[in-house]
Amino acid sequence: MTALTTNRDPGVLPQTARQERYGISYLSDVCAEAGVGMSETRPGEDHYAVDAYVRLSRGMVSVQVKCTTTPFTLTAPEHITWSITDDWWSKWCGDSAPTFVLLVHVPSETSRWIDYTKDGTTIHHTAAYWVQVDKTMKPRPKSVILPRSQRFTKSTLGDWDMIHRKGLVAP
């Protein structure tokens, strides 16, 4: 059974705000499943183009979370190209920690994001994909490419930890 909502109530967030909250919550849920700490930047503090910090074995990584209804391409290469701003790029490059872009994909209708089954199960119709920001790219890219092969799961956090550890090793 799918819960239906309407936008007639002035207290209901617009879809873009719902997507923002859902994206952060999805990151938080996967981190909780993996037993990894996550802290969201406080409202207004995403000025640094970082929505959350994920605590790994040797420190934190920065995560910019986006949530979209844009479908992936169905033919090779299967990816979404996500535009970035000069401002975001500058801020990410100024951060010494690895920075990741996490793109959470949801159905276009909010009523289809989550199903509550009769047997008590909650099913999220969601998937997320990630890419590490390559701060060495010249010239500055206008977008990041999120391959469908880089699905965000709890094992991704182990990948992020290894990326972070490699960055701590002196050359």
Coordinates of C-alpha atoms in Angstrom, one line a residue, residues 64-138:
Q64 CA 27.9 16.6 -1.1
V65 CA 24.4 15.0 -1.4
K66 CA 22.1 15.6 -4.3
C67 CA 18.7 13.9 -4.8
T68 CA 17.2 13.6 -8.3
T69 CA 14.4 12.1 -10.3
T70 CA 16.5 12.3 -13.5
P71 CA 16.9 8.8 -15.0
F72 CA 20.2 7.3 -15.8
T73 CA 21.0 6.6 -19.5
L74 CA 19.8 3.2 -20.5
T75 CA 22.6 2.6 -23.0
A76 CA 26.3 2.4 -22.4
P77 CA 27.8 4.2 -20.7
E78 CA 25.1 4.1 -18.0
H79 CA 25.6 7.2 -15.9
I80 CA 24.3 10.6 -14.9
T81 CA 26.3 13.7 -15.7
W82 CA 25.7 16.2 -12.9
S83 CA 26.5 19.9 -13.4
I84 CA 28.7 21.5 -10.7
T85 CA 29.4 25.2 -10.0
D86 CA 32.8 27.0 -9.9
D87 CA 32.0 27.8 -6.3
W88 CA 31.5 24.2 -5.3
W89 CA 34.7 23.1 -7.1
S90 CA 36.7 25.8 -5.4
K91 CA 35.4 24.8 -2.0
W92 CA 35.9 21.1 -2.6
C93 CA 39.5 21.7 -3.7
G94 CA 40.2 23.8 -0.5
D95 CA 39.2 20.8 1.6
S96 CA 42.1 18.5 2.6
A97 CA 39.8 15.5 3.1
P98 CA 38.5 13.5 0.2
T99 CA 35.2 14.8 -1.1
F100 CA 32.5 12.6 -2.6
V101 CA 29.3 13.5 -4.5
L102 CA 26.4 11.2 -3.6
L103 CA 23.5 11.3 -6.0
V104 CA 20.3 9.7 -4.6
H105 CA 17.8 8.7 -7.3
V106 CA 14.1 8.6 -6.4
P107 CA 10.9 8.2 -8.5
S108 CA 9.4 11.5 -9.7
E109 CA 6.3 11.0 -7.6
T110 CA 6.9 11.3 -3.9
S111 CA 4.2 8.8 -3.2
R112 CA 6.4 6.1 -4.9
W113 CA 9.5 6.7 -2.8
I114 CA 8.5 4.4 0.0
D115 CA 6.0 1.5 0.3
Y116 CA 4.7 0.1 3.5
T117 CA 3.7 -3.5 3.0
K118 CA 1.0 -5.4 4.9
D119 CA 3.6 -7.7 6.4
G120 CA 5.2 -4.7 8.2
T121 CA 8.1 -4.2 5.8
T122 CA 9.2 -0.8 4.5
I123 CA 10.5 -0.7 1.0
H124 CA 12.5 2.2 -0.3
H125 CA 12.4 2.6 -4.1
T126 CA 15.7 4.4 -4.1
A127 CA 19.3 3.9 -5.3
A128 CA 22.3 6.1 -4.8
Y129 CA 25.5 6.5 -6.8
W130 CA 28.8 8.2 -5.9
V131 CA 31.9 9.6 -7.3
Q132 CA 35.1 11.0 -5.7
V133 CA 35.8 14.6 -6.7
D134 CA 39.2 14.5 -8.5
K135 CA 40.6 17.8 -7.2
T136 CA 43.6 17.6 -9.6
M137 CA 41.6 17.9 -12.8
K138 CA 42.6 20.8 -15.1

